[in-house]
Amino acid sequence: MSYFRNYLAQRLEFSPGINCLTGNNGAGKTNVLEAIHYLALTRGWSRNTEKYTLQERAPYFMVEGLLQTDDDASERIQCSYMPPKGKKMLVNKKPLARLSSHIGKIPLITVLPNDTQLIYGAPALRRKFMDSFISQYSPAYLQQLIRYDHALSQRNALIALLNEQGRRDPEQLELWDAQLVPAGRAIWQARHGFLTEFARIFLRYFHLIVSDKEQPEITLKSHLQENTAEEWQERLIQNRERDYHAQRTTQGIHKDDLVFTIDGQAVKNFGSQGQQKTFAIALKLAQYEILAARKGTAPILLLDDIFDKLDIYRLKAIAGILDDLVSGQVFVTDTTLERTQSVFAHVKQRTVRYFRVEDGTVGQV
């Protein structure tokens, strides 16, 4: 990678097993993980961050990786950003016409420090958690999301315009409803199908980390119960006046939410910091298993600063999961080499390689 975050130029070779990057806060550990994220998902931790990722006064940044596939083939992935031309992705030296076509080709799961926002943050974060994950194994779902978001945006713009003009135009609204409903029904169905499988696998991982004394549960909260075209039309018609006053569409799958509980109590209100972090990690491990099964290949797993707020018992349980149940390449960051070595001391089935990160330079320990 070149001119990427705090790296002027860095070449790295990782183990196919578990890779541990240790160093002080701000040394650049997380930046290595973000570079991998760019290669897999065409972007960093959040959208439109390229101008902050580029080093000050640098003409461009570039991240390049050689991916070894299960059948011993290799792919060279390159992501570059040059203002004002923007971002470009190349696969085996061939540019991608659409960045979205690359999403899902390299399956990847991240566990980040701010993942606990999934627990106590806004519903939009939990919808994004579902949507971005399902999109990795279902291009059709991603297309339905794009259609729904476009129809919703146009419907909201029309509502705001009609409200500004002080008039009503149900026929115009029905034109956008006709596009909104089919996409919305497909998304609702996919989310429910996802959750049926996901909740069961999540429960198993949660219990592997903490025991089965606590009983977590995940449910989908939605305005829609039957998900029929008739129910959609009825709700959209019934809420038109409310929509006019709010100047937006107030009901639909864009208002769905995931509800997380332990022993019947909301995790966001009653869960300790350790419980919230354990819940979030179990969510991501369940994602990993499902994605591996759907894609037929083991995803890359990025775990950034996961040791904070967890006792050694839970950390060693997670290390056991990475040893026994995770077959893909793993990247872990922590501030302390000694603690990391202690956590992974009993890993037997996988190779563990340690790296020291200091001021934008990475060296193997």
Coordinates of C-alpha atoms in Angstrom, one line a residue:
M1 CA 0.0 0.0 0.0
S2 CA 1.2 3.5 -0.8
Y3 CA 0.2 6.9 0.7
F4 CA -2.6 5.1 2.6
R5 CA -3.5 6.6 6.0
N6 CA -0.1 6.7 7.9
Y7 CA 1.7 4.3 5.5
L8 CA 4.0 5.9 3.0
A9 CA 4.9 2.5 1.4
Q10 CA 4.5 -0.9 3.0
R11 CA 4.6 -4.5 1.6
L12 CA 3.3 -7.3 3.8
E13 CA 3.0 -11.1 3.6
F14 CA 0.5 -12.7 5.9
S15 CA -0.1 -16.2 7.2
P16 CA -3.2 -18.0 5.8
G17 CA -4.1 -18.7 9.5
I18 CA -4.2 -16.1 12.3
N19 CA -2.3 -12.8 12.0
C20 CA -1.9 -10.7 15.1
L21 CA -0.9 -7.1 14.8
T22 CA 0.2 -5.4 18.0
G23 CA 1.3 -1.9 18.8
N24 CA 0.3 1.3 20.6
N25 CA -2.8 3.2 19.8
G26 CA -2.4 5.3 16.7
A27 CA 0.5 3.2 15.3
G28 CA -1.5 2.0 12.3
K29 CA -2.8 -1.4 13.2
T30 CA -6.4 -0.7 12.2
N31 CA -5.2 1.0 9.0
V32 CA -3.9 -2.4 7.8
L33 CA -7.3 -4.0 8.4
E34 CA -9.0 -1.1 6.5
A35 CA -6.7 -1.7 3.5
I36 CA -8.0 -5.3 3.4
H37 CA -11.5 -4.0 3.7
Y38 CA -11.0 -1.8 0.6
L39 CA -9.8 -4.7 -1.4
A40 CA -12.8 -6.9 -0.4
L41 CA -15.7 -4.3 -0.3
T42 CA -14.3 -1.4 -2.4
R43 CA -14.4 1.1 0.5
G44 CA -13.2 1.8 4.0
W45 CA -15.0 1.5 7.3
S46 CA -17.6 4.1 6.1
R47 CA -18.6 5.5 2.8
N48 CA -16.9 8.4 1.1
T49 CA -13.9 8.5 3.4
E50 CA -11.3 8.5 0.6
K51 CA -10.3 12.1 1.1
Y52 CA -9.4 11.3 4.7
T53 CA -7.7 8.1 3.9
L54 CA -5.3 9.9 1.4
Q55 CA -2.2 11.3 3.0
E56 CA -2.0 15.1 3.1
R57 CA -0.5 16.5 -0.1
A58 CA -0.2 13.0 -1.6
P59 CA -1.3 12.7 -5.2
Y60 CA -3.1 9.3 -4.7
F61 CA -3.3 6.3 -2.5
M62 CA -3.2 2.7 -3.7
V63 CA -3.8 -0.6 -2.0
E64 CA -2.9 -3.8 -3.8
G65 CA -3.3 -7.4 -2.7
L66 CA -2.6 -10.9 -4.1
L67 CA -5.5 -13.2 -3.1
Q68 CA -4.8 -17.0 -3.1
T69 CA -8.1 -18.8 -3.7
D70 CA -9.2 -22.3 -2.5
D71 CA -8.3 -23.9 -5.9
D72 CA -4.7 -22.5 -5.7
A73 CA -5.5 -19.8 -8.3
S74 CA -4.6 -16.2 -7.5
E75 CA -6.2 -12.8 -8.1
R76 CA -4.5 -9.5 -8.0
I77 CA -6.9 -6.8 -6.6
Q78 CA -6.0 -3.1 -6.8
C79 CA -7.9 -0.2 -5.3
S80 CA -6.7 3.4 -6.0
Y81 CA -8.0 6.8 -5.4
M82 CA -6.8 10.0 -7.2
P83 CA -8.6 13.3 -6.8
P84 CA -10.4 14.5 -8.7
K85 CA -10.7 11.4 -10.8
G86 CA -12.0 9.4 -7.9
K87 CA -11.7 5.7 -7.0
K88 CA -10.8 2.8 -9.3
M89 CA -10.8 -0.9 -8.8
L90 CA -8.8 -3.4 -10.9
V91 CA -9.1 -7.1 -10.8
N92 CA -6.2 -8.9 -12.6
K93 CA -5.3 -5.5 -14.1
K94 CA -8.8 -5.1 -15.6
P95 CA -10.8 -2.1 -14.4
L96 CA -14.3 -2.7 -13.0
A97 CA -17.1 -0.8 -14.8
R98 CA -19.2 -0.9 -11.6
L99 CA -17.7 -1.1 -8.1
S100 CA -20.9 -2.9 -6.8
S101 CA -20.1 -5.9 -9.1
H102 CA -17.1 -6.7 -6.9
I103 CA -19.0 -6.8 -3.6
G104 CA -19.3 -10.4 -2.5
K105 CA -16.5 -11.7 -4.6
I106 CA -14.1 -11.6 -1.6
P107 CA -16.3 -12.5 1.5
L108 CA -15.3 -10.6 4.6
I109 CA -16.6 -10.1 8.1
T110 CA -15.4 -7.4 10.5
V111 CA -15.5 -7.1 14.2
L112 CA -14.9 -3.5 15.2
P113 CA -14.8 -1.6 18.6
N114 CA -17.9 0.4 17.6
D115 CA -19.9 -2.7 16.8
T116 CA -21.6 -2.3 20.2
Q117 CA -23.5 0.5 18.5
L118 CA -25.4 -2.3 16.9
I119 CA -26.8 -2.9 20.4
Y120 CA -27.6 0.6 21.6
G121 CA -27.5 2.7 18.4
A122 CA -30.2 3.8 16.0
P123 CA -32.3 1.3 14.1
A124 CA -30.6 2.3 10.8
L125 CA -27.4 0.7 12.1
R126 CA -29.1 -2.6 12.6
R127 CA -30.8 -2.5 9.2
K128 CA -27.5 -1.8 7.6
F129 CA -26.1 -4.8 9.5
M130 CA -28.7 -7.0 7.8
D131 CA -28.6 -5.3 4.4
S132 CA -24.8 -5.2 3.9
F133 CA -24.5 -8.8 5.0
I134 CA -27.3 -10.3 2.9
S135 CA -25.9 -8.3 -0.1
Q136 CA -22.6 -10.1 0.2
Y137 CA -24.2 -13.4 -0.8
S138 CA -27.3 -12.2 -2.7
P139 CA -26.7 -9.8 -5.6
A140 CA -30.5 -9.9 -6.2
Y141 CA -31.1 -8.5 -2.7
L142 CA -28.7 -5.7 -3.3
Q143 CA -30.6 -4.8 -6.5
Q144 CA -33.9 -4.8 -4.6
L145 CA -32.4 -2.5 -2.0
I146 CA -31.3 -0.1 -4.8
R147 CA -34.8 -0.2 -6.3
Y148 CA -36.5 0.4 -3.0
D149 CA -34.2 3.3 -2.0
H150 CA -34.7 5.0 -5.3
A151 CA -38.5 4.7 -5.2
L152 CA -38.5 5.8 -1.5
S153 CA -36.3 8.8 -2.3
Q154 CA -38.6 9.9 -5.2
R155 CA -41.7 9.3 -3.2
N156 CA -40.4 11.4 -0.3
A157 CA -39.4 14.2 -2.7
L158 CA -42.9 14.2 -4.2
I159 CA -44.5 14.3 -0.8
A160 CA -42.3 17.3 0.2
L161 CA -43.1 19.1 -3.0
L162 CA -46.9 18.5 -2.7
N163 CA -46.8 19.6 0.9
E164 CA -45.0 22.8 -0.1
Q165 CA -47.6 23.5 -2.8
G166 CA -50.4 22.7 -0.3
R167 CA -52.0 20.1 -2.5
R168 CA -52.6 16.3 -2.7
D169 CA -52.0 14.0 -5.7
P170 CA -52.8 10.4 -4.8
E171 CA -52.3 9.3 -8.4
Q172 CA -48.7 10.5 -8.5
L173 CA -48.0 8.8 -5.2
E174 CA -49.5 5.5 -6.5
L175 CA -46.9 5.5 -9.4
W176 CA -44.1 5.4 -6.8
D177 CA -46.0 3.0 -4.6
A178 CA -46.1 0.6 -7.6
Q179 CA -42.3 0.5 -7.6
L180 CA -41.9 0.6 -3.8
V181 CA -44.1 -2.3 -2.9
P182 CA -42.5 -5.2 -5.0
A183 CA -39.0 -4.3 -3.9
G184 CA -40.2 -3.9 -0.3
R185 CA -41.9 -7.2 -0.2
A186 CA -38.8 -9.0 -1.6
I187 CA -36.6 -7.3 1.1
W188 CA -39.0 -8.2 3.9
Q189 CA -39.1 -11.8 2.8
A190 CA -35.3 -12.0 2.6
R191 CA -34.8 -10.4 6.0
H192 CA -37.1 -12.9 7.6
G193 CA -35.5 -15.8 5.9
F194 CA -32.1 -14.6 7.0
L195 CA -33.2 -14.2 10.6
T196 CA -34.7 -17.7 10.9
E197 CA -31.2 -19.2 10.1
F198 CA -29.2 -16.5 11.8
A199 CA -30.8 -16.5 15.2
R200 CA -30.1 -20.2 15.7
I201 CA -26.4 -19.9 14.8
F202 CA -26.0 -16.8 16.8
L203 CA -27.3 -18.5 19.9
R204 CA -24.7 -21.3 19.6
Y205 CA -21.8 -18.9 19.3
F206 CA -23.1 -16.8 22.2
H207 CA -23.2 -19.9 24.4
L208 CA -19.7 -21.0 23.3
I209 CA -18.3 -17.7 24.6
V210 CA -20.3 -17.4 27.9
S211 CA -22.2 -20.6 28.7
D212 CA -25.9 -21.4 28.3
K213 CA -27.0 -19.7 31.6
E214 CA -28.0 -16.6 29.7
Q215 CA -30.6 -16.8 26.9
P216 CA -30.3 -14.2 24.2
E217 CA -32.9 -13.6 21.5
I218 CA -33.1 -11.7 18.3
T219 CA -36.5 -10.6 16.7
L220 CA -37.4 -8.5 13.7
K221 CA -39.7 -5.6 14.5
S222 CA -41.6 -4.4 11.4
H223 CA -44.7 -2.5 10.4
L224 CA -45.6 -5.4 8.0
Q225 CA -47.1 -8.6 9.4
E226 CA -48.4 -10.5 6.3
N227 CA -46.2 -8.8 3.7
T228 CA -48.9 -9.1 1.1
A229 CA -49.4 -6.5 -1.7
E230 CA -52.8 -5.7 -0.1
E231 CA -51.3 -5.0 3.3
W232 CA -48.6 -2.7 1.8
Q233 CA -51.2 -0.7 -0.2
E234 CA -53.5 -0.4 2.9
R235 CA -50.7 0.9 5.1
L236 CA -49.5 3.4 2.4
I237 CA -53.0 4.7 1.9
Q238 CA -53.9 4.9 5.5
N239 CA -50.7 6.9 6.3
R240 CA -50.8 9.4 3.5
E241 CA -51.9 12.3 5.7
R242 CA -49.3 11.4 8.3
D243 CA -46.7 11.2 5.4
Y244 CA -47.7 14.7 4.2
H245 CA -47.2 16.2 7.7
A246 CA -43.9 14.4 8.2
Q247 CA -42.9 15.1 4.6
R248 CA -41.6 11.6 4.2
T249 CA -42.9 8.0 4.0
T250 CA -43.5 6.9 7.6
Q251 CA -44.1 3.2 7.2
G252 CA -42.3 0.4 5.3
I253 CA -39.3 -1.9 5.5
H254 CA -37.0 1.2 5.8
K255 CA -38.4 1.4 9.4
D256 CA -37.6 -2.2 10.3
D257 CA -35.5 -2.9 13.4
L258 CA -33.8 -5.8 15.1
V259 CA -34.6 -6.2 18.9
F260 CA -31.8 -7.8 21.0
T261 CA -32.6 -9.2 24.4
I262 CA -31.0 -11.4 27.1
D263 CA -33.3 -13.3 29.4
G264 CA -36.2 -11.1 28.1
Q265 CA -34.5 -7.8 28.9
A266 CA -33.2 -5.3 26.3
V267 CA -29.4 -5.6 26.0
K268 CA -29.1 -1.9 25.2
N269 CA -30.7 -1.0 28.5
F270 CA -29.7 -3.7 30.9
G271 CA -26.6 -5.4 29.4
S272 CA -23.2 -4.8 30.9
Q273 CA -20.4 -3.6 28.6
G274 CA -19.0 -7.2 28.5
Q275 CA -22.5 -8.6 27.6
Q276 CA -22.9 -6.0 24.8
K277 CA -19.5 -6.7 23.3
T278 CA -20.1 -10.5 23.6
F279 CA -23.5 -10.1 21.9
A280 CA -21.9 -8.1 19.1
I281 CA -19.0 -10.6 18.6
A282 CA -21.5 -13.5 18.5
L283 CA -23.5 -11.6 15.8
K284 CA -20.4 -11.3 13.7
L285 CA -19.4 -15.0 14.1
A286 CA -22.8 -16.1 13.1
Q287 CA -22.5 -13.9 10.0
Y288 CA -19.2 -15.6 9.3
E289 CA -20.6 -19.1 9.4
I290 CA -23.6 -18.3 7.2
L291 CA -21.5 -16.4 4.6
A292 CA -19.0 -19.3 4.5
A293 CA -21.8 -21.7 3.8
R294 CA -23.5 -19.5 1.2
K295 CA -20.3 -18.6 -0.7
G296 CA -18.7 -22.0 -0.5
T297 CA -15.4 -20.4 0.6
A298 CA -14.2 -19.2 4.0
P299 CA -14.4 -15.4 4.5
I300 CA -11.6 -13.2 5.7
L301 CA -12.2 -12.2 9.4
L302 CA -11.0 -8.9 10.7
L303 CA -11.1 -8.4 14.5
D304 CA -10.0 -5.0 15.6
D305 CA -9.3 -4.3 19.3
I306 CA -11.7 -7.1 20.5
F307 CA -9.8 -7.7 23.8
D308 CA -11.1 -4.6 25.6
K309 CA -13.9 -5.1 28.1
L310 CA -13.7 -8.9 27.9
D311 CA -12.2 -11.2 30.6
I312 CA -9.6 -13.8 29.9
Y313 CA -12.2 -16.6 30.0
R314 CA -14.2 -15.1 27.1
L315 CA -11.0 -14.2 25.2
K316 CA -9.7 -17.8 25.3
A317 CA -13.2 -19.1 24.3
I318 CA -13.0 -16.8 21.2
A319 CA -9.5 -18.1 20.5
G320 CA -10.9 -21.6 20.6
I321 CA -13.6 -20.7 18.2
L322 CA -11.0 -19.2 15.8
D323 CA -9.0 -22.4 16.1
D324 CA -11.8 -24.9 15.7
L325 CA -14.6 -23.3 13.7
V326 CA -13.0 -20.5 11.6
S327 CA -11.1 -21.8 8.6
G328 CA -10.5 -18.5 6.7
Q329 CA -7.7 -16.0 7.2
V330 CA -7.9 -14.0 10.4
F331 CA -6.5 -10.6 11.4
V332 CA -6.5 -9.5 15.0
T333 CA -5.2 -6.2 16.5
D334 CA -4.3 -5.5 20.1
T335 CA -2.1 -3.1 22.0
T336 CA -0.1 -5.7 23.9
L337 CA 2.0 -8.5 22.4
E338 CA 2.2 -10.5 25.6
R339 CA -1.6 -10.5 26.1
T340 CA -2.1 -11.6 22.5
Q341 CA 0.4 -14.4 22.8
S342 CA -1.3 -15.5 26.1
V343 CA -4.8 -15.6 24.4
F344 CA -3.6 -17.7 21.4
A345 CA -1.1 -19.8 23.4
H346 CA -3.3 -22.9 23.1
V347 CA -4.2 -22.6 19.4
K348 CA -3.1 -25.9 17.9
Q349 CA -4.8 -26.3 14.5
R350 CA -3.9 -23.0 12.9
T351 CA -0.7 -21.1 12.3
V352 CA -0.4 -17.9 14.4
R353 CA 1.9 -15.1 13.1
Y354 CA 2.7 -12.0 15.1
F355 CA 3.5 -8.5 13.8
R356 CA 4.7 -5.4 15.5
V357 CA 3.3 -2.0 14.3
E358 CA 5.2 1.2 15.0
D359 CA 4.6 4.6 13.4
G360 CA 3.3 3.3 10.1
T361 CA 5.8 0.4 9.8
V362 CA 5.0 -3.3 10.2
G363 CA 7.5 -6.0 11.0
Q364 CA 7.1 -9.6 11.9
V365 CA 7.9 -10.6 15.5

